[in-house]
Coordinates of C-alpha atoms and ligand atoms in Angstrom, one line a residue:
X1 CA 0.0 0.0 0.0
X2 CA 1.2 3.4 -0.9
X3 CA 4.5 2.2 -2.0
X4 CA 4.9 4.5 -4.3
X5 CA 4.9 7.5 -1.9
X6 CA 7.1 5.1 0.5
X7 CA 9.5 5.6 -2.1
X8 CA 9.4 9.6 -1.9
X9 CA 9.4 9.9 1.7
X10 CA 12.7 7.6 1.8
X11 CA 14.8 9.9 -0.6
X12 CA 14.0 12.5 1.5
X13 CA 16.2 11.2 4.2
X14 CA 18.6 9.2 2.1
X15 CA 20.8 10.2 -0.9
X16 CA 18.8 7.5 -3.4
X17 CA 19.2 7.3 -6.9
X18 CA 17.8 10.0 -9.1
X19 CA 17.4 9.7 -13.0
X20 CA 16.7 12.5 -15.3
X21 CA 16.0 11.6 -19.2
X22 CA 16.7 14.4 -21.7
X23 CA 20.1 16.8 -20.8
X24 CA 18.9 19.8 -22.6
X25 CA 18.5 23.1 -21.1
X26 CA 15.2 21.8 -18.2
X27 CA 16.9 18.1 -17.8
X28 CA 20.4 19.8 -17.1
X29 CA 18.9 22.1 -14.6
X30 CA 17.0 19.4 -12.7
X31 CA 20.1 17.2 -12.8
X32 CA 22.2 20.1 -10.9
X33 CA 19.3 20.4 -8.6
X34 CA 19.1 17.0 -7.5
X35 CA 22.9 16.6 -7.5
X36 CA 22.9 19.9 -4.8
X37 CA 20.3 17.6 -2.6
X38 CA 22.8 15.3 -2.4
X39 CA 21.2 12.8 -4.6
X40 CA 23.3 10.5 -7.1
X41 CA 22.2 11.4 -10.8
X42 CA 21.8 9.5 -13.6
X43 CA 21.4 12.1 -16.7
X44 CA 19.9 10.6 -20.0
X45 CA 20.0 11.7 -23.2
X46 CA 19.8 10.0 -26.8
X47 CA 22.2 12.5 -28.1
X48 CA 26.0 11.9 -26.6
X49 CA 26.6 15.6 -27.9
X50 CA 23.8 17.1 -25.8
X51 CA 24.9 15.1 -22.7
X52 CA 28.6 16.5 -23.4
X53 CA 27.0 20.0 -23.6
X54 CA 25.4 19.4 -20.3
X55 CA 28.6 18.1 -18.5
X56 CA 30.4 21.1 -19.7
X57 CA 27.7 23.9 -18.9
X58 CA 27.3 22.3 -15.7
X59 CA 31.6 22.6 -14.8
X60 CA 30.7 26.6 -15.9
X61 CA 27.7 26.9 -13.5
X62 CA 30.2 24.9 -11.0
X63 CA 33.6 27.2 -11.4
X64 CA 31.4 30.4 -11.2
X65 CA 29.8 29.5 -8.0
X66 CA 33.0 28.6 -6.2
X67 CA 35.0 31.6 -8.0
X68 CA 31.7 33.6 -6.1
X69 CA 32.9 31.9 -2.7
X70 CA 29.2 30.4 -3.0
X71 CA 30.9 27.3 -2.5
X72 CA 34.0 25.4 -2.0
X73 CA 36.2 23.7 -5.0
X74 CA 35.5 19.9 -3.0
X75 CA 32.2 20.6 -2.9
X76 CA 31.4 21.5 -6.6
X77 CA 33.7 18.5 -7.3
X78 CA 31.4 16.4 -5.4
X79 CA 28.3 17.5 -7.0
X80 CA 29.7 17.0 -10.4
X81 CA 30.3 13.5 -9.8
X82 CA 27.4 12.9 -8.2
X83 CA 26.2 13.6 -11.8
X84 CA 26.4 10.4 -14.2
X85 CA 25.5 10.6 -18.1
X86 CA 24.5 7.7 -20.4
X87 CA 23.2 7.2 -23.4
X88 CA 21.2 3.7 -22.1
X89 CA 17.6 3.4 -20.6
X90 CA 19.0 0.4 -18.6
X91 CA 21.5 2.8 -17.0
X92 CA 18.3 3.9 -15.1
X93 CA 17.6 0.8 -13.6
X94 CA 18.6 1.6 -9.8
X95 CA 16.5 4.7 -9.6
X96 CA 14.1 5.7 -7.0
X97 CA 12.5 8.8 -9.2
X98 CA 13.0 9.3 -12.9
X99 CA 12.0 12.6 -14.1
X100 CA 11.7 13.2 -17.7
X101 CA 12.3 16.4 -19.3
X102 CA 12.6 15.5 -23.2
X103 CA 10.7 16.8 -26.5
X104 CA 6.8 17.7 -25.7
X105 CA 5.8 15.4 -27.5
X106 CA 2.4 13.1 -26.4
X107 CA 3.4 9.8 -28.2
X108 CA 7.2 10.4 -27.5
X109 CA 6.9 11.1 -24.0
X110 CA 4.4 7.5 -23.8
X111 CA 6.9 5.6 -25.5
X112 CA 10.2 6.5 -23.1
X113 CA 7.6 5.9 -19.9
X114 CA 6.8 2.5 -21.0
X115 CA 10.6 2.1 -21.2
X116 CA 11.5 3.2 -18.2
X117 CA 9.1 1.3 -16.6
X118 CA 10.3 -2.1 -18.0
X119 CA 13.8 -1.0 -16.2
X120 CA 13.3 0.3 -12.8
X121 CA 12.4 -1.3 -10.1
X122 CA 8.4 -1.9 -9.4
X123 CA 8.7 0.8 -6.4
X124 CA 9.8 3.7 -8.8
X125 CA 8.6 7.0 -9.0
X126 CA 8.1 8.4 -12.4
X127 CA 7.7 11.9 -13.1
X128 CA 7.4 14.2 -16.2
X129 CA 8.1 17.8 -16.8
X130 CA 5.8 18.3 -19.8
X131 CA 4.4 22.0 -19.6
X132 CA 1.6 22.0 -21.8
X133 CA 0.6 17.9 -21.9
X134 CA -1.9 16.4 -19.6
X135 CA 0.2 14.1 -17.3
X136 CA -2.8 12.0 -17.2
X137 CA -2.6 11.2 -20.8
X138 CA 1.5 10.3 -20.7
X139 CA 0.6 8.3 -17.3
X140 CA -2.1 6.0 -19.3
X141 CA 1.3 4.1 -21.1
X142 CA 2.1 2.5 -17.6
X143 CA 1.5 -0.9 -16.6
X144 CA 0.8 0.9 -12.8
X145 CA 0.2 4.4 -13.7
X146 CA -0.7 5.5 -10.1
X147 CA 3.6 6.0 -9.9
X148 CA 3.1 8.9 -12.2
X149 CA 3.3 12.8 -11.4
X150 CA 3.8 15.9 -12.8
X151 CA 7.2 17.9 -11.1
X152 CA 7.1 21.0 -13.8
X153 CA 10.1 23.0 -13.0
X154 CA 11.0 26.4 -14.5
X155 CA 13.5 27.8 -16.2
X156 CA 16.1 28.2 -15.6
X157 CA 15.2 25.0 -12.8
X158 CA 18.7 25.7 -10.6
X159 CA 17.2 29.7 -9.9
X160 CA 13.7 29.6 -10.2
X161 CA 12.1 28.0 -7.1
X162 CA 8.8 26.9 -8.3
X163 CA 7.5 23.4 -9.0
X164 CA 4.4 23.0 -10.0
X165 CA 3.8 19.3 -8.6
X166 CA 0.4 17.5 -10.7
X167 CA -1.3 14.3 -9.8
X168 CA -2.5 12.8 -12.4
X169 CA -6.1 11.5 -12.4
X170 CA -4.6 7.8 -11.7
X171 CA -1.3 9.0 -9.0
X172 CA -1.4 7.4 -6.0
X173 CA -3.3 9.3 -3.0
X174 CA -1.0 10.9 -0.7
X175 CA 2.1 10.4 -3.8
X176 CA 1.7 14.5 -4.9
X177 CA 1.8 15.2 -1.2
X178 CA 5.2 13.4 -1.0
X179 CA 6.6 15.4 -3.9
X180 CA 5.5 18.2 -2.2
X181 CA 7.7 17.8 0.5
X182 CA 10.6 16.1 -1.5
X183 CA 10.4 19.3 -3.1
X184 CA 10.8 21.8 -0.4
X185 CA 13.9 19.4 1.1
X186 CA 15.3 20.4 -2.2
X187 CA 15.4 23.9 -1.4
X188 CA 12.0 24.1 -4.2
X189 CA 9.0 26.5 -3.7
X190 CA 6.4 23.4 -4.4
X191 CA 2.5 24.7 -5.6
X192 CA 0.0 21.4 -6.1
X193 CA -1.7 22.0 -9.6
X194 CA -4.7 20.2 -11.1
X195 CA -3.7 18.2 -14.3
X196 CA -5.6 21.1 -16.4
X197 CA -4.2 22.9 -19.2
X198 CA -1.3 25.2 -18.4
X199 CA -1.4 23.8 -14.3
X200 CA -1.4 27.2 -12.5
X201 CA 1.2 29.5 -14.0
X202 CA 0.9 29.2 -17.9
X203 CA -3.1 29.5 -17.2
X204 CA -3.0 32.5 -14.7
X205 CA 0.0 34.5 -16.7
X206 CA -2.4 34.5 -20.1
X207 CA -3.6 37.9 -19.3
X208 CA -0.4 39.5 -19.2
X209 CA 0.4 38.7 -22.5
X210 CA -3.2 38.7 -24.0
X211 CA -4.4 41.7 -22.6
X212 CA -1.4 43.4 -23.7
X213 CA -1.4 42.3 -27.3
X214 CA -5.5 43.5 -27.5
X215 CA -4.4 47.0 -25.9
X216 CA -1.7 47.4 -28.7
X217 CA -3.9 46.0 -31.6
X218 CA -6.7 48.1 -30.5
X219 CA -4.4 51.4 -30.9
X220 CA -5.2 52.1 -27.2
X221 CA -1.3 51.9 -26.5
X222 CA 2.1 51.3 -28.1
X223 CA 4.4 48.5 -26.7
X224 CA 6.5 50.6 -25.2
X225 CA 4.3 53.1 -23.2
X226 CA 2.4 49.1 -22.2
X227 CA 6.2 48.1 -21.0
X228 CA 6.9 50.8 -18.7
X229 CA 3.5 50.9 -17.2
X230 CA 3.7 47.6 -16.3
X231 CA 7.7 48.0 -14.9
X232 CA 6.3 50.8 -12.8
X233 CA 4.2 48.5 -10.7
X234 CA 6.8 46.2 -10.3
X235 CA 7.3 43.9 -13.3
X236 CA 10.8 43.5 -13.6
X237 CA 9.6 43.3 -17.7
X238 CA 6.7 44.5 -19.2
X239 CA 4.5 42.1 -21.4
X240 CA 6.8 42.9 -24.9
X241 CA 10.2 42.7 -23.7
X242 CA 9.4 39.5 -21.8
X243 CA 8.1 37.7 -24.5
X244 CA 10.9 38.8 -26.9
X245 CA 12.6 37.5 -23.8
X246 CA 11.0 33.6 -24.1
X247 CA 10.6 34.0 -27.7
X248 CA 7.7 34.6 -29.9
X249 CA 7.7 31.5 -31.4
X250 CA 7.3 29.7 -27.4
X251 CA 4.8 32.1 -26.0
X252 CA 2.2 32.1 -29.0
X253 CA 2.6 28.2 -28.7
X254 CA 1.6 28.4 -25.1
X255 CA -1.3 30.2 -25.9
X256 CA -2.5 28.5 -28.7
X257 CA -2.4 25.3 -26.7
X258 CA -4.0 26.6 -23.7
X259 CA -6.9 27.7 -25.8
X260 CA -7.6 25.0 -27.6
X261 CA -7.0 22.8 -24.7
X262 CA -10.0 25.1 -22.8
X263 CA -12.5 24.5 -25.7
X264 CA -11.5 27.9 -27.4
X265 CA -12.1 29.9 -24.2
X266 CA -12.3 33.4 -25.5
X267 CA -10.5 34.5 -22.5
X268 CA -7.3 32.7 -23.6
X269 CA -7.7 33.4 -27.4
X270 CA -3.7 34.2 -29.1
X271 CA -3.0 37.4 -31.0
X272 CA -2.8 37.8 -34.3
X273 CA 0.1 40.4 -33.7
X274 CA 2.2 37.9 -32.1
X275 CA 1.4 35.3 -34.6
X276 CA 2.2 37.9 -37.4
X277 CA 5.3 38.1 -35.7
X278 CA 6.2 34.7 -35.1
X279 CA 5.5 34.4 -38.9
X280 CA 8.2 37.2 -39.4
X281 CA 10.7 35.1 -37.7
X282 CA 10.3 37.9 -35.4
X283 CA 11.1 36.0 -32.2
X284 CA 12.7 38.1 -30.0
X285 CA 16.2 38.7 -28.6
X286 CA 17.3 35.4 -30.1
X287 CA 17.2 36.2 -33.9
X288 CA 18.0 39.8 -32.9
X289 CA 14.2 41.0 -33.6
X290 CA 11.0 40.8 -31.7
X291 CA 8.0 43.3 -30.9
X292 CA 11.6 46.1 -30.5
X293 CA 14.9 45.7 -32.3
X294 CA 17.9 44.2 -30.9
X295 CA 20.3 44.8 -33.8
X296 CA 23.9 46.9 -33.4
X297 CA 22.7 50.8 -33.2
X298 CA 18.6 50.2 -32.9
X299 CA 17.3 52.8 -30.2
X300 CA 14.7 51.9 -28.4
X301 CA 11.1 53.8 -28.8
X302 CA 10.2 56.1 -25.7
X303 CA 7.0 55.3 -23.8
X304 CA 4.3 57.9 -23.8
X305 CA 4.6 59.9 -20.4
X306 CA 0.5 59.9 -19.6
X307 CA 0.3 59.0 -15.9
X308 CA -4.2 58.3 -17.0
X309 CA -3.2 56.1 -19.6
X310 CA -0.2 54.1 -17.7
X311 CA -3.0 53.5 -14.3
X312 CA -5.6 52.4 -18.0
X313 CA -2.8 50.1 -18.8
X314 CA -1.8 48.6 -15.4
X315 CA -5.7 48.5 -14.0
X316 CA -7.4 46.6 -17.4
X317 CA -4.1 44.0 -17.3
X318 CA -3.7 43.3 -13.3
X319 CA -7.9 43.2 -13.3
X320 CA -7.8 40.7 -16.0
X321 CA -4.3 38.9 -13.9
X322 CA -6.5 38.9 -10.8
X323 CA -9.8 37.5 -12.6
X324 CA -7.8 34.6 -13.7
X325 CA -6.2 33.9 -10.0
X326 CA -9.6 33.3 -8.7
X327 CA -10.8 31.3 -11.4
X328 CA -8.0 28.9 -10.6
X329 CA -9.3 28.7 -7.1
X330 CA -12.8 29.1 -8.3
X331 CA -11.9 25.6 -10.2
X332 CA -10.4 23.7 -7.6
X333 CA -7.1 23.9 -9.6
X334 CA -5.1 25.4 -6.4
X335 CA -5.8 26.6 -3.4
X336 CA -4.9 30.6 -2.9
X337 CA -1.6 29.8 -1.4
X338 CA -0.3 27.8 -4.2
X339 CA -1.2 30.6 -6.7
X340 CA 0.1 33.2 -4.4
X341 CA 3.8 30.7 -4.7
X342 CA 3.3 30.3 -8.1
X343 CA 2.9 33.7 -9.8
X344 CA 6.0 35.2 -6.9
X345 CA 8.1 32.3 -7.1
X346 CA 7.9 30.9 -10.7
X347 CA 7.5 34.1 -12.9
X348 CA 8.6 36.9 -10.9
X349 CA 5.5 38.6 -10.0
X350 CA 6.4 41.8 -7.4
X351 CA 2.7 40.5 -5.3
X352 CA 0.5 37.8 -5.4
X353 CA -1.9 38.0 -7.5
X354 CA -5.1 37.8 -4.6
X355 CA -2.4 39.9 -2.4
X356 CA -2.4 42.4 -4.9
X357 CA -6.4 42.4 -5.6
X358 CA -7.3 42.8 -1.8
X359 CA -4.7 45.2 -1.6
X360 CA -6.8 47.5 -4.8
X361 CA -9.8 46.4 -3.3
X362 CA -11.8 43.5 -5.1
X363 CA -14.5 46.0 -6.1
X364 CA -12.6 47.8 -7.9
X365 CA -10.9 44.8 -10.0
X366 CA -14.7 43.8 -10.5
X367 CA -15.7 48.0 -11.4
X368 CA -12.6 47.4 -13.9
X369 CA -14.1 44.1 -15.8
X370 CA -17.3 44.9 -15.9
X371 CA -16.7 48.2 -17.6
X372 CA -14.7 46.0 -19.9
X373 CA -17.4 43.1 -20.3
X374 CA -20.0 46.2 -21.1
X375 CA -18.1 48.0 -23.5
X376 CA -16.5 44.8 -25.6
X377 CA -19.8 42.4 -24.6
X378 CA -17.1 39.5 -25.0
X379 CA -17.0 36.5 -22.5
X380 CA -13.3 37.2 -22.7
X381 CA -14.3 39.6 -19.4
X382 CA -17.0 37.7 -17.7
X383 CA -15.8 38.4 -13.8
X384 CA -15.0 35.2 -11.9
X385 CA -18.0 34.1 -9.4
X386 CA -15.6 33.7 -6.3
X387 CA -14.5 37.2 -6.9
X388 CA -17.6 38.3 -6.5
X389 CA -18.5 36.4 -3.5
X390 CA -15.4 37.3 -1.9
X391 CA -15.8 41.1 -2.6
X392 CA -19.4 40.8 -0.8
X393 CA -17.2 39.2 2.1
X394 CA -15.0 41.6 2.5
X395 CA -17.6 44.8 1.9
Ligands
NAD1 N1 12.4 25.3 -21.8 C1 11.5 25.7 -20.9 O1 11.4 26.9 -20.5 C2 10.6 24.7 -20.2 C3 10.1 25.0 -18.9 C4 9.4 24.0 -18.2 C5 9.2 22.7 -18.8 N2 9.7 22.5 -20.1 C6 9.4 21.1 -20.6 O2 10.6 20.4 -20.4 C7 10.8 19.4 -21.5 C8 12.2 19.6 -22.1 O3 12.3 21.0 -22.5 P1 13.7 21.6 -22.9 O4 13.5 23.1 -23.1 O5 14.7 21.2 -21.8 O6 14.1 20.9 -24.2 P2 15.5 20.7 -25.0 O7 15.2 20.6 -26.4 O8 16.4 21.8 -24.5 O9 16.0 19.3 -24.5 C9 15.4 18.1 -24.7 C10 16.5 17.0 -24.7 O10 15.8 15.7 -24.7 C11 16.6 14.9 -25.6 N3 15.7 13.8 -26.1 C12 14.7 14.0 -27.0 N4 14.0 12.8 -27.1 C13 14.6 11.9 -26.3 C14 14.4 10.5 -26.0 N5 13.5 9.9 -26.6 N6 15.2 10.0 -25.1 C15 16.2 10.6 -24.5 N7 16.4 12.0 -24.7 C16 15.7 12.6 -25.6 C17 17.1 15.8 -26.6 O11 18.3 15.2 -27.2 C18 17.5 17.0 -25.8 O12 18.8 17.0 -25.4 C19 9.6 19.6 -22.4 O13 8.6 18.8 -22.0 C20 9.2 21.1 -22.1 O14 7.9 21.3 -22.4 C21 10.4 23.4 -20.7

């Protein structure tokens, strides 16, 4: 009984064996994590050049953190050879948790689990990293799927504290709150997520992006004046440059599969700007173009200095950002304190997001969408029920 979980709660007070499958630039991270928890790592990749790659970014991440005095030379030896690479699925056979972290790909993913599975041992935790499949789906390719959960780190995983940990419909009871705790041992800021489209933070974070997009397609502001608005309440990037930031090409994937996962939700509907400029090759900092220019001598457009349009900008994107919070609670997909983690700890945001609403006062977030809901009459702004019921609470 509960074996599975048995097997969680052990590696929290012993080293055990942790594999990761796919070295690339998630399965590296995790690797390093899990090597600084004193675990012994097995790192998997088809590709010998990506696991090389790994070994060798990895010494980098090593040599700067003892040249900081962050940590000693012994100990950053250590680590690295608590860090094993291989090129075999059998070389995972002594593993207590196996996270994969290779291509998003459904049928992919189902094929290395089933794998896996025929190698470790019948106590074995298997978990996935996917950010945009349902774990439930890659879990149905196990002979026992209940040892199947969902750790979504961020990245990059060694900085960004957030794991998003997702039972699937068939995980063990008690096996997601055994993550949980596995992942806070590992120094991790853990948030439980319902296996739903985008778990808490690619759901919640929609507006950001989407609301932003509309304003500039609308006219109503340029990307620039929408950039510094948002910085000025404490984004440490406004919706443009952190999407040239992730790349075009990522984000407008995101979106597109969050809304078609939600059964074309008009509230997570993509942009045809971005897609326009995903089309462009556009992508952002990476080709050297995005929504500004990156290139040798490009300056930089000035925002417009309107204080009334900068509070227009901030109060239609954060009512929108606070809307979706409580629709993730209103769902059941987290409770408040998990969204309050995810939105601080995974993407940077200065407040949480129901923080941040009582803090405006939740009439006025519901004032700001239905203004929007009358003047548009789109679903996109219907106003979440439990934000209503808890503005009458607190009135
Ligand atoms: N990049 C991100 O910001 C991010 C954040 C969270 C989650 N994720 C998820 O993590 C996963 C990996 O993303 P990434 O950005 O690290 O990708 P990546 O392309 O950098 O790395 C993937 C690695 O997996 C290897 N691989 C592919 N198929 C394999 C197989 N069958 N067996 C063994 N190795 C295989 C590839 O050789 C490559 O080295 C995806 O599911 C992605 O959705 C990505």
């Amino acid at each position: 009984m509960n074996a599975f979980s048995t097997t969680i709660e052990r590696l929290r007070v012993t080293p055990g064996t942790v594999g990761v499958i796919g070295s690339g630039a998630m399965g590296s991270g995790i690797a390093q994590v899990a090597a600084a928890a004193g675990h012994h790592v097995l790192l998997i990749d088809l590709d010998e050049a990506a696991l090389d790659r790994s070994a060798t970014a990895l010494k980098k991440v090593m040599d700067r953190l003892v040249e900081k005095g962050r940590m000693t030379a012994d100990e950053a030896d250590a680590l690295q050879g608590r860090v094993v690479r291989s090129t075999s699925m059998a070389a995972l056979a002594p593993c207590d948790l196996v996270i994969e972290a290779i291509v998003e790909r459904l049928d992919v993913k189902q094929s290395v689990f089933a794998e896996v599975e025929s190698v470790v041992g019948p106590d074995a935790v298997l978990a996935t990293n996917t950010s945009s499949l349902s774990v439930t789906a890659i879990a149905r390719a196990l002979e026992a799927p209940e040892r199947m959960v969902g750790l979504h780190f961020f990245n990059p995983a060694p900085l960004m504290p957030l794991v998003e940990v997702i039972p699937a419909l068939q995980t063990e009871p008690g096996l997601d709150a055994a993550c949980f705790e596995l992942m806070a041992r590992w120094g991790k800021s853990p948030a439980l997520a319902k296996d739903t489209p985008g778990f808490i933070v690619n759901r919640v974070a929609r507006p950001f992006y989407g609301e932003a997009l509309r304003m500039v397609e609308e006219g109503i502001a340029d990307m620039a004046t929408v950039d510094e608005a948002m910085r000025s309440v404490g984004f440490r990037m406004g919706p443009f440059e952190l999407m040239d930031f992730i790349g075009n090409d990522v984000n407008y994937a995101v979106t597109e599969s969050v809304f078609a996962a939600m059964y074309f939700d008009p509230r997570y509907r993509p942009s045809l700007v971005q897609k326009r400029h995903a089309e462009a090759h556009w992508l952002g900092r990476k080709t050297g173009r995005g929504y500004y220019d990156y290139r040798e001598g490009a300056v930089r457009p000035a925002p417009v200095a309107d204080p009334k349009l900068h509070q227009l900008i901030q109060d239609r994107i954060l009512a929108m950002l606070i809307n979706e919070a409580f629709d993730a609670m209103h769902m059941n997909i987290c409770s408040e304190a998990d969204v309050e983690t995810a939105m601080t700890r995974g993407v940077n945001y200065p407040k949480g997001l129901v923080a941040w609403g009582r803090e405006r006062g939740l009439a006025q977030t519901i004032a700001d969408l239905d203004a929007l809901s009358n003047r548009y009459g789109e679903d996109r702004y219907r106003c979440c029920p439990l934000l209503r019921e808890a503005a009458a609470q607190e009135a």
